Short mmCIF file of C-alpha atoms and ligand atoms in Angstrom, two decimals:
data_model
loop_
_atom_site.label_atom_id
_atom_site.label_comp_id
_atom_site.label_asym_id
_atom_site.label_seq_id
_atom_site.Cartn_x
_atom_site.Cartn_y
_atom_site.Cartn_z
CA MET A 29 107.82 34.54 -94.98
CA ASN A 30 106.56 35.00 -98.48
CA VAL A 31 103.59 36.90 -98.63
CA LEU A 32 101.25 37.24 -101.92
CA VAL A 33 99.36 40.48 -102.01
CA ILE A 34 96.22 40.52 -103.91
CA ASN A 35 94.56 43.59 -104.89
CA ALA A 36 91.38 42.69 -106.77
CA GLY A 37 89.20 45.16 -108.84
CA SER A 38 86.10 44.76 -110.86
CA SER A 39 88.21 43.73 -113.79
CA SER A 40 91.67 43.70 -112.51
CA LEU A 41 93.89 41.52 -110.38
CA LYS A 42 97.09 43.41 -109.25
CA TYR A 43 99.61 41.33 -107.11
CA GLN A 44 102.96 41.43 -105.40
CA LEU A 45 105.16 38.60 -104.01
CA ILE A 46 106.92 40.15 -101.05
CA ASN A 47 109.68 38.30 -98.66
CA VAL A 48 108.32 40.45 -95.58
CA GLU A 49 111.47 39.59 -93.39
CA THR A 50 114.08 40.70 -95.98
CA HIS A 51 111.74 43.54 -97.46
CA THR A 52 112.40 42.12 -100.91
CA LEU A 53 109.60 42.46 -103.86
CA MET A 54 110.13 39.01 -105.54
CA ALA A 55 107.19 39.60 -108.43
CA LYS A 56 104.63 41.73 -109.45
CA GLY A 57 102.01 42.39 -112.33
CA ILE A 58 98.47 43.16 -113.04
CA CYS A 59 95.79 41.09 -114.91
CA GLU A 60 93.77 43.72 -116.52
CA ARG A 61 90.42 43.70 -118.73
CA VAL A 62 89.49 40.47 -116.68
CA GLY A 63 86.39 38.81 -118.32
CA SER A 64 86.61 40.77 -121.74
CA ALA A 65 88.21 39.76 -125.20
CA GLU A 66 90.97 42.20 -124.40
CA ALA A 67 92.26 40.74 -121.25
CA PHE A 68 96.07 40.73 -120.77
CA HIS A 69 98.64 40.30 -118.20
CA LYS A 70 101.67 42.07 -117.04
CA HIS A 71 104.17 40.36 -115.24
CA GLY A 72 107.65 41.07 -113.94
CA LEU A 73 109.99 43.66 -112.24
CA ASP A 74 110.60 46.86 -113.56
CA ASP A 75 113.03 45.96 -116.48
CA ASN A 76 111.67 42.41 -117.12
CA GLU A 77 108.10 43.13 -117.60
CA VAL A 78 106.31 41.15 -120.17
CA VAL A 79 103.00 41.72 -121.19
CA ILE A 80 100.87 38.58 -122.45
CA ASP A 81 97.27 38.59 -124.25
CA ALA A 82 96.09 35.76 -122.38
CA LYS A 83 92.08 34.53 -122.03
CA MET A 84 90.67 35.21 -118.71
CA ALA A 85 86.94 34.76 -118.34
CA ASP A 86 87.00 35.55 -114.43
CA HIS A 87 89.21 36.16 -111.52
CA ASP A 88 89.35 32.59 -111.05
CA ASP A 89 91.48 32.33 -114.46
CA ALA A 90 93.32 35.30 -113.62
CA MET A 91 94.49 33.60 -110.28
CA ALA A 92 95.55 30.48 -112.29
CA LEU A 93 97.41 32.77 -114.52
CA VAL A 94 99.04 34.72 -111.81
CA LEU A 95 99.98 31.61 -109.82
CA GLU A 96 101.50 29.83 -113.17
CA SER A 97 103.48 33.05 -113.93
CA LEU A 98 105.08 33.01 -110.52
CA VAL A 99 106.72 29.36 -110.75
CA SER A 100 107.65 29.23 -114.46
CA GLY A 101 109.89 30.38 -116.70
CA GLN A 102 113.93 30.94 -115.96
CA ASP A 103 113.13 33.89 -113.96
CA ALA A 104 110.48 32.27 -111.82
CA ALA A 105 110.15 34.02 -108.41
CA ILE A 106 109.47 30.83 -106.71
CA ALA A 107 110.14 27.06 -107.60
CA SER A 108 106.93 26.05 -106.54
CA LEU A 109 103.53 27.20 -104.81
CA SER A 110 104.27 25.79 -101.34
CA GLU A 111 106.90 28.40 -100.90
CA ILE A 112 103.77 31.12 -100.74
CA ASP A 113 103.40 30.93 -96.86
CA ALA A 114 100.33 33.25 -96.85
CA VAL A 115 97.79 35.79 -98.84
CA GLY A 116 97.10 38.98 -97.88
CA HIS A 117 94.00 40.70 -99.44
CA ARG A 118 93.11 44.50 -99.96
CA ILE A 119 89.61 45.02 -98.97
CA VAL A 120 88.00 48.21 -99.59
CA GLN A 121 84.90 48.34 -97.21
CA GLY A 122 85.31 46.98 -93.72
CA GLY A 123 82.37 48.79 -92.32
CA LYS A 124 81.59 48.62 -88.75
CA TYR A 125 82.94 45.18 -88.41
CA PHE A 126 86.76 45.41 -88.86
CA ASP A 127 88.78 48.00 -87.35
CA ARG A 128 92.18 45.77 -87.88
CA SER A 129 93.18 43.17 -90.28
CA VAL A 130 92.09 39.69 -89.61
CA LEU A 131 92.48 36.33 -90.45
CA ILE A 132 89.99 35.35 -93.06
CA ASP A 133 87.28 32.54 -91.96
CA ASP A 134 83.76 31.83 -93.29
CA ASP A 135 82.38 34.43 -90.82
CA VAL A 136 84.91 37.11 -92.10
CA ILE A 137 83.85 36.22 -95.78
CA ALA A 138 80.22 36.40 -94.81
CA LYS A 139 80.69 39.99 -93.07
CA ILE A 140 82.68 41.05 -96.27
CA ASP A 141 79.87 39.85 -98.52
CA GLU A 142 77.36 41.72 -96.44
CA LEU A 143 79.22 44.83 -96.72
CA ALA A 144 79.48 44.69 -100.43
CA GLU A 145 76.25 46.71 -100.53
CA LEU A 146 78.41 49.92 -99.44
CA ALA A 147 81.26 49.10 -101.62
CA PRO A 148 79.67 46.68 -104.96
CA LEU A 149 82.23 46.78 -107.34
CA HIS A 150 85.14 46.61 -104.74
CA ASN A 151 84.08 44.19 -102.02
CA GLY A 152 82.33 41.80 -104.81
CA ALA A 153 85.88 41.78 -106.43
CA ALA A 154 88.07 40.85 -103.62
CA LEU A 155 85.49 38.19 -102.69
CA MET A 156 86.06 36.72 -106.00
CA GLY A 157 90.07 36.78 -105.39
CA ILE A 158 89.49 35.18 -101.87
CA HIS A 159 87.32 32.47 -103.61
CA ALA A 160 90.28 32.13 -106.38
CA CYS A 161 93.13 31.55 -103.78
CA MET A 162 91.04 29.08 -101.68
CA LYS A 163 90.53 27.17 -104.79
CA HIS A 164 94.20 27.11 -106.15
CA MET A 165 95.89 27.24 -102.75
CA PRO A 166 93.67 25.46 -100.50
CA GLY A 167 94.22 25.64 -96.87
CA ILE A 168 96.80 28.45 -96.91
CA PRO A 169 96.29 31.18 -94.58
CA MET A 170 94.62 34.49 -95.77
CA VAL A 171 94.42 38.02 -94.15
CA ALA A 172 91.98 40.80 -95.18
CA VAL A 173 93.50 44.21 -94.95
CA PHE A 174 90.68 46.98 -95.03
CA ASP A 175 91.04 50.45 -96.19
CA THR A 176 88.56 51.55 -93.67
CA SER A 177 89.81 50.10 -90.66
CA PHE A 178 92.32 52.84 -90.16
CA PHE A 179 89.69 55.18 -89.97
CA THR A 180 87.38 53.51 -87.32
CA THR A 181 89.17 55.83 -84.61
CA LEU A 182 87.27 58.64 -86.02
CA PRO A 183 85.03 60.11 -83.24
CA PRO A 184 81.09 60.29 -84.13
CA LYS A 185 81.32 64.27 -84.66
CA ALA A 186 83.62 63.13 -87.47
CA TYR A 187 81.88 60.16 -89.05
CA MET A 188 77.83 61.32 -88.81
CA TYR A 189 76.33 63.23 -91.41
CA PRO A 190 73.56 65.69 -90.30
CA LEU A 191 70.81 63.79 -92.08
CA PRO A 192 67.94 62.38 -90.25
CA TYR A 193 69.56 59.69 -87.46
CA GLU A 194 67.30 57.13 -88.69
CA LEU A 195 69.23 57.12 -91.85
CA TYR A 196 72.21 55.96 -89.88
CA GLU A 197 70.39 53.54 -87.85
CA LYS A 198 68.61 51.79 -90.87
CA TYR A 199 71.39 51.99 -93.32
CA ALA A 200 74.80 52.81 -91.44
CA ILE A 201 74.98 55.78 -93.54
CA ARG A 202 78.29 57.45 -92.31
CA LYS A 203 81.79 58.47 -93.12
CA TYR A 204 84.15 55.16 -93.59
CA GLY A 205 86.95 56.90 -95.12
CA ALA A 206 89.17 55.33 -97.90
CA HIS A 207 92.76 54.71 -98.50
CA GLY A 208 93.35 53.93 -94.95
CA THR A 209 96.53 51.55 -95.45
CA SER A 210 98.28 54.23 -97.36
CA HIS A 211 97.34 57.13 -94.75
CA ARG A 212 98.63 54.58 -92.09
CA TYR A 213 101.76 53.85 -94.05
CA ILE A 214 102.95 57.54 -94.76
CA SER A 215 102.13 58.67 -91.27
CA GLU A 216 104.38 55.93 -89.79
CA ARG A 217 107.07 56.57 -92.27
CA ALA A 218 106.67 60.30 -91.71
CA ALA A 219 107.38 59.84 -88.12
CA VAL A 220 110.36 57.62 -88.98
CA VAL A 221 111.90 60.73 -91.14
CA LEU A 222 111.01 63.00 -88.33
CA ASP A 223 112.78 60.88 -86.11
CA GLU A 224 110.15 61.36 -83.71
CA PRO A 225 107.37 58.89 -82.23
CA LEU A 226 104.23 59.01 -84.24
CA GLU A 227 102.46 59.65 -80.98
CA ASP A 228 104.10 62.85 -80.40
CA LEU A 229 102.96 64.35 -83.89
CA LYS A 230 100.21 66.06 -85.45
CA LEU A 231 100.11 65.11 -89.27
CA ILE A 232 98.09 65.89 -92.08
CA THR A 233 98.25 63.23 -94.86
CA LEU A 234 97.32 63.88 -98.25
CA HIS A 235 97.13 61.12 -100.77
CA LEU A 236 96.76 62.84 -104.18
CA GLY A 237 96.60 60.26 -107.25
CA ASN A 238 93.72 59.68 -109.40
CA GLY A 239 91.81 59.18 -106.31
CA CYS A 240 92.31 61.90 -103.55
CA SER A 241 92.06 62.08 -99.80
CA ALA A 242 93.15 63.85 -97.01
CA SER A 243 93.55 62.74 -93.05
CA ALA A 244 94.07 64.50 -90.16
CA ILE A 245 96.28 62.18 -87.92
CA ASP A 246 96.50 63.42 -83.93
CA HIS A 247 99.14 61.75 -82.00
CA GLY A 248 98.81 58.60 -84.14
CA VAL A 249 94.95 58.37 -84.14
CA ALA A 250 92.98 59.40 -87.35
CA VAL A 251 90.51 61.80 -86.24
CA ASP A 252 89.12 62.87 -89.65
CA THR A 253 89.06 62.05 -93.30
CA SER A 254 87.91 63.45 -96.59
CA MET A 255 86.16 60.84 -98.28
CA GLY A 256 83.01 59.64 -96.69
CA LEU A 257 80.40 56.87 -97.04
CA THR A 258 82.02 56.29 -100.53
CA PRO A 259 85.24 57.35 -102.15
CA LEU A 260 83.31 60.23 -103.93
CA ASP A 261 83.42 62.49 -101.05
CA GLY A 262 86.08 65.21 -100.14
CA LEU A 263 88.80 66.50 -102.60
CA MET A 264 88.39 67.07 -106.38
CA MET A 265 89.96 64.22 -108.12
CA GLY A 266 90.73 63.12 -111.53
CA THR A 267 87.23 62.13 -112.68
CA ARG A 268 85.40 62.47 -109.27
CA CYS A 269 83.85 65.66 -108.13
CA GLY A 270 84.40 65.45 -104.36
CA ALA A 271 82.29 67.51 -101.91
CA ILE A 272 79.62 69.72 -104.29
CA ASP A 273 76.62 71.09 -102.72
CA PRO A 274 74.25 68.25 -102.35
CA ALA A 275 71.39 70.04 -103.87
CA ILE A 276 73.10 69.90 -107.25
CA VAL A 277 72.21 66.31 -107.45
CA PRO A 278 68.55 66.57 -107.27
CA PHE A 279 68.62 69.54 -109.85
CA VAL A 280 71.00 68.03 -112.47
CA MET A 281 68.74 64.68 -112.43
CA GLU A 282 65.77 66.76 -113.04
CA HIS A 283 66.94 68.96 -115.56
CA GLU A 284 69.21 66.25 -117.56
CA ASN A 285 66.70 63.61 -116.77
CA LEU A 286 69.18 61.14 -115.40
CA THR A 287 68.59 58.02 -113.30
CA ALA A 288 70.50 57.51 -109.99
CA GLU A 289 72.93 55.31 -111.75
CA GLU A 290 73.53 57.83 -114.28
CA MET A 291 74.03 60.76 -111.87
CA ASN A 292 76.40 58.55 -110.00
CA ASN A 293 78.45 58.02 -113.25
CA LEU A 294 78.56 61.78 -113.95
CA MET A 295 79.84 62.30 -110.53
CA ASN A 296 82.56 59.70 -110.31
CA LYS A 297 83.68 59.46 -114.09
CA GLN A 298 83.19 62.73 -115.84
CA SER A 299 83.70 65.28 -113.30
CA GLY A 300 86.90 66.43 -111.30
CA LEU A 301 90.09 67.36 -113.50
CA LEU A 302 88.48 65.57 -116.51
CA GLY A 303 84.95 67.50 -116.12
CA ILE A 304 86.41 70.91 -115.72
CA SER A 305 89.43 70.77 -118.17
CA GLY A 306 87.65 68.72 -120.97
CA VAL A 307 91.18 67.40 -121.89
CA SER A 308 92.08 64.49 -119.21
CA ASN A 309 91.95 63.21 -115.94
CA ASP A 310 95.57 63.03 -116.01
CA LEU A 311 97.36 65.60 -113.92
CA ARG A 312 100.30 65.91 -116.88
CA SER A 313 98.03 66.25 -119.78
CA VAL A 314 96.16 68.93 -117.90
CA ARG A 315 99.40 70.66 -116.85
CA THR A 316 100.61 70.58 -120.58
CA ALA A 317 97.20 72.11 -121.68
CA SER A 318 97.34 74.97 -118.93
CA GLU A 319 100.76 75.73 -119.90
CA GLU A 320 99.70 75.82 -123.83
CA GLY A 321 97.16 78.59 -122.40
CA ASN A 322 94.11 76.20 -121.97
CA GLU A 323 91.86 78.36 -119.68
CA ARG A 324 89.71 75.54 -118.67
CA ALA A 325 92.83 73.59 -117.93
CA MET A 326 94.29 76.27 -115.65
CA LEU A 327 90.95 76.38 -113.97
CA ALA A 328 90.96 72.69 -113.23
CA TYR A 329 94.50 73.15 -111.71
CA ASP A 330 93.65 76.04 -109.63
CA MET A 331 90.49 74.19 -108.45
CA PHE A 332 92.34 71.07 -107.41
CA SER A 333 94.87 72.97 -105.61
CA ASN A 334 92.25 75.05 -103.94
CA SER A 335 90.53 72.14 -102.72
CA VAL A 336 93.55 70.77 -101.13
CA LYS A 337 94.70 74.08 -99.49
CA LYS A 338 91.07 74.02 -97.81
CA TYR A 339 91.59 70.82 -96.24
CA ILE A 340 94.83 71.76 -94.99
CA GLY A 341 93.11 74.70 -93.15
CA GLN A 342 90.19 72.64 -91.74
CA TYR A 343 92.60 69.94 -90.13
CA ILE A 344 94.87 72.21 -88.64
CA ALA A 345 91.72 73.80 -87.06
CA VAL A 346 90.51 70.26 -86.06
CA MET A 347 93.63 69.31 -84.43
CA GLY A 348 94.73 72.80 -83.07
CA GLY A 349 97.97 73.06 -85.24
CA VAL A 350 100.03 70.64 -87.27
CA ASP A 351 103.47 69.48 -87.40
CA ALA A 352 104.15 68.11 -90.60
CA ILE A 353 102.05 67.95 -93.89
CA VAL A 354 102.71 64.60 -95.81
CA LEU A 355 102.28 63.94 -99.50
CA THR A 356 101.92 60.92 -101.62
CA ALA A 357 100.74 59.12 -104.75
CA GLY A 358 101.03 60.19 -108.51
CA VAL A 359 100.55 63.88 -107.88
CA GLY A 360 101.72 64.13 -104.63
CA GLU A 361 104.95 62.52 -105.09
CA ASN A 362 105.61 64.07 -108.83
CA CYS A 363 104.11 67.33 -109.37
CA ASP A 364 106.17 70.32 -108.27
CA LYS A 365 104.01 72.57 -109.65
CA MET A 366 100.97 71.60 -108.04
CA ARG A 367 102.84 71.48 -104.74
CA ARG A 368 103.89 75.01 -105.12
CA MET A 369 100.34 76.00 -105.57
CA ILE A 370 98.70 74.09 -102.75
CA PHE A 371 101.43 75.77 -100.02
CA SER A 372 101.40 79.03 -101.98
CA GLY A 373 100.26 81.84 -99.10
CA LEU A 374 100.28 79.49 -96.41
CA GLN A 375 103.55 80.98 -94.83
CA PRO A 376 101.43 82.82 -92.09
CA LEU A 377 100.60 79.29 -90.76
CA GLY A 378 103.97 78.65 -90.54
CA ILE A 379 104.16 76.39 -93.80
CA VAL A 380 106.98 77.23 -96.16
CA LEU A 381 107.74 75.20 -98.82
CA ASP A 382 111.76 75.15 -100.32
CA GLU A 383 111.35 76.01 -103.88
CA GLU A 384 114.72 74.26 -104.40
CA LYS A 385 113.94 71.16 -102.68
CA ASN A 386 110.47 70.79 -104.31
CA ARG A 387 112.03 70.75 -107.80
CA HIS A 388 114.27 67.84 -106.64
CA ARG A 389 113.23 64.17 -107.47
CA GLY A 390 114.19 61.54 -104.81
CA PHE A 391 112.37 58.89 -102.38
CA GLU A 392 111.35 59.86 -98.79
CA ARG A 393 112.29 63.87 -98.36
CA ILE A 394 111.42 66.95 -96.66
CA ILE A 395 110.50 69.75 -99.18
CA SER A 396 109.89 72.62 -96.49
CA THR A 397 112.69 74.89 -95.56
CA ASP A 398 114.77 74.59 -92.45
CA ASP A 399 112.99 76.95 -90.45
CA SER A 400 109.54 76.22 -91.42
CA ALA A 401 107.50 75.42 -88.45
CA VAL A 402 105.53 72.92 -90.48
CA GLN A 403 107.61 70.26 -92.11
CA ILE A 404 106.44 69.12 -95.63
CA ILE A 405 107.37 65.64 -96.29
CA ILE A 406 107.11 63.46 -99.22
CA ILE A 407 106.62 59.40 -98.76
CA PRO A 408 105.96 57.22 -101.81
CA THR A 409 103.16 55.11 -100.57
CA ASN A 410 103.45 51.49 -100.40
CA GLU A 411 100.38 49.82 -99.61
CA GLU A 412 101.28 46.54 -100.81
CA TYR A 413 104.01 46.28 -98.26
CA MET A 414 101.54 47.46 -95.21
CA ILE A 415 98.97 44.38 -96.49
CA ALA A 416 102.10 42.17 -96.70
CA ARG A 417 103.35 43.43 -93.00
CA ASP A 418 99.63 43.13 -91.33
CA THR A 419 99.44 39.52 -93.26
CA TYR A 420 103.05 38.56 -91.95
CA GLU A 421 102.18 39.50 -88.20
CA ILE A 422 98.79 38.15 -87.98
CA VAL A 423 99.76 34.60 -89.58
CA HIS A 424 103.30 34.71 -87.57
CA ASP A 425 100.90 35.12 -84.12
CA GLN A 426 98.57 32.31 -85.13
CA MET A 427 101.56 30.06 -85.98
CA VAL A 428 103.12 30.72 -82.67
CA GLY A 429 99.92 30.56 -80.79
CA ILE A 430 99.63 34.30 -79.94
CA GLN A 431 95.78 35.17 -79.09
CA PRO A 432 94.70 38.77 -80.83
P1 ADP B 503 95.98 56.02 -108.61
O1 ADP B 503 95.31 56.59 -107.86
O2 ADP B 503 95.40 55.54 -109.62
O3 ADP B 503 96.61 55.08 -108.14
P2 ADP B 503 98.69 57.40 -109.04
O4 ADP B 503 98.79 57.40 -107.55
O5 ADP B 503 99.30 56.52 -109.88
O6 ADP B 503 96.88 57.13 -109.12
O7 ADP B 503 98.46 58.89 -109.45
C1 ADP B 503 97.96 59.30 -110.94
C2 ADP B 503 97.95 60.70 -110.95
O8 ADP B 503 99.39 61.13 -110.85
C3 ADP B 503 97.47 61.26 -112.56
O9 ADP B 503 96.85 62.24 -112.59
C4 ADP B 503 98.84 61.65 -113.01
O10 ADP B 503 98.76 62.47 -113.97
C5 ADP B 503 99.97 62.05 -111.59
N1 ADP B 503 101.12 62.21 -112.14
C6 ADP B 503 101.89 61.16 -112.20
N2 ADP B 503 103.28 61.42 -112.56
C7 ADP B 503 103.25 63.13 -112.50
C8 ADP B 503 104.23 63.95 -112.67
N3 ADP B 503 105.49 63.87 -112.86
N4 ADP B 503 103.63 65.23 -112.99
C9 ADP B 503 102.40 65.50 -112.99
N5 ADP B 503 101.43 64.50 -112.50
C10 ADP B 503 101.93 63.29 -112.22
#
């Protein structure tokens, strides 16, 4: 079964065409700056990637270009659109409604729309992607895969905020988490690498990219996670501040004369590694600057690693121990120096990084010492594969008449 995976952002549309049975990535690409004069479309597998300037007024135009690129040219991934069996959509916010992936119908669309209040940029964009697919591939089965559904298992003591209870009742203000598809994928793969059932393991999963999040997964069930009502909470990130004293918000708004939107922008786009270093949100540039002696870059590095370290401590306490710590995404997979700093000093907790293994590059791998009580594992994430697999399972079950 060929599944087209769509990840629609506010001005972008990422896609992958995956054959789920053979685990083959058939095509991938991204339309960026959709709606602007500088819009462009990157399409193709690694060595054959082409970048095309293309006019895209909206996601509908972008989708038309994507479908065209899948069937045209000598490297066409498929001969006709009828070879696409189903579409899987990444949806950021599933709120209280969705504890798993679902087949998209009118009711699901209405609920995704209703939840857009909690994730205006993301859910709105996903809806544009869904409508564009319905227009260009009428009748094709589509599945919604929610970033939040993996965290619907959190107990109330983890997802409630100590604010007046009425705010929860009135606005559903609570922790929803984010990056759930990634945490789900890397926890499953970690169990495979360890050759133990997921249900027997206590895992801490760390998704460290531009956005960063940590989760505690106790016997296969997510019991806590660092992102909150929105993806601003928790760890320090590329441009996001993560958790700060909430009283700073009114203080800065008052003294800097900022609107709520401007304050939100400051915390989401001008903080984190970028805000502290003044150099970049990209850890590679911060690393270079810190190695050249830039003190603010060194501080940003220190703060980032310390922020991760504190979540490791929290989640060991929450679960009463940990069997393995799993890292993924740009920083988690690639930055040996950051990993060294995160795990330094954790030997008394039974967490011992192997310096040599930490320097090696590779795919899925264990980088703790052989006698470390807690394993440290790197798993490159693959959210698209997870979305394709969920889509396959739901559409396949529907075809053979299995009720969920
Ligand atoms: P996103 O959250 O946008 O998907 P990624 O998972 O691609 O982000 O992670 C981007 C981050 O990973 C950037 O801060 C980048 O600097 C960092 N990164 C990627 N490769 C390396 C590397 N070799 N060393 C240090 N940091 C890296």
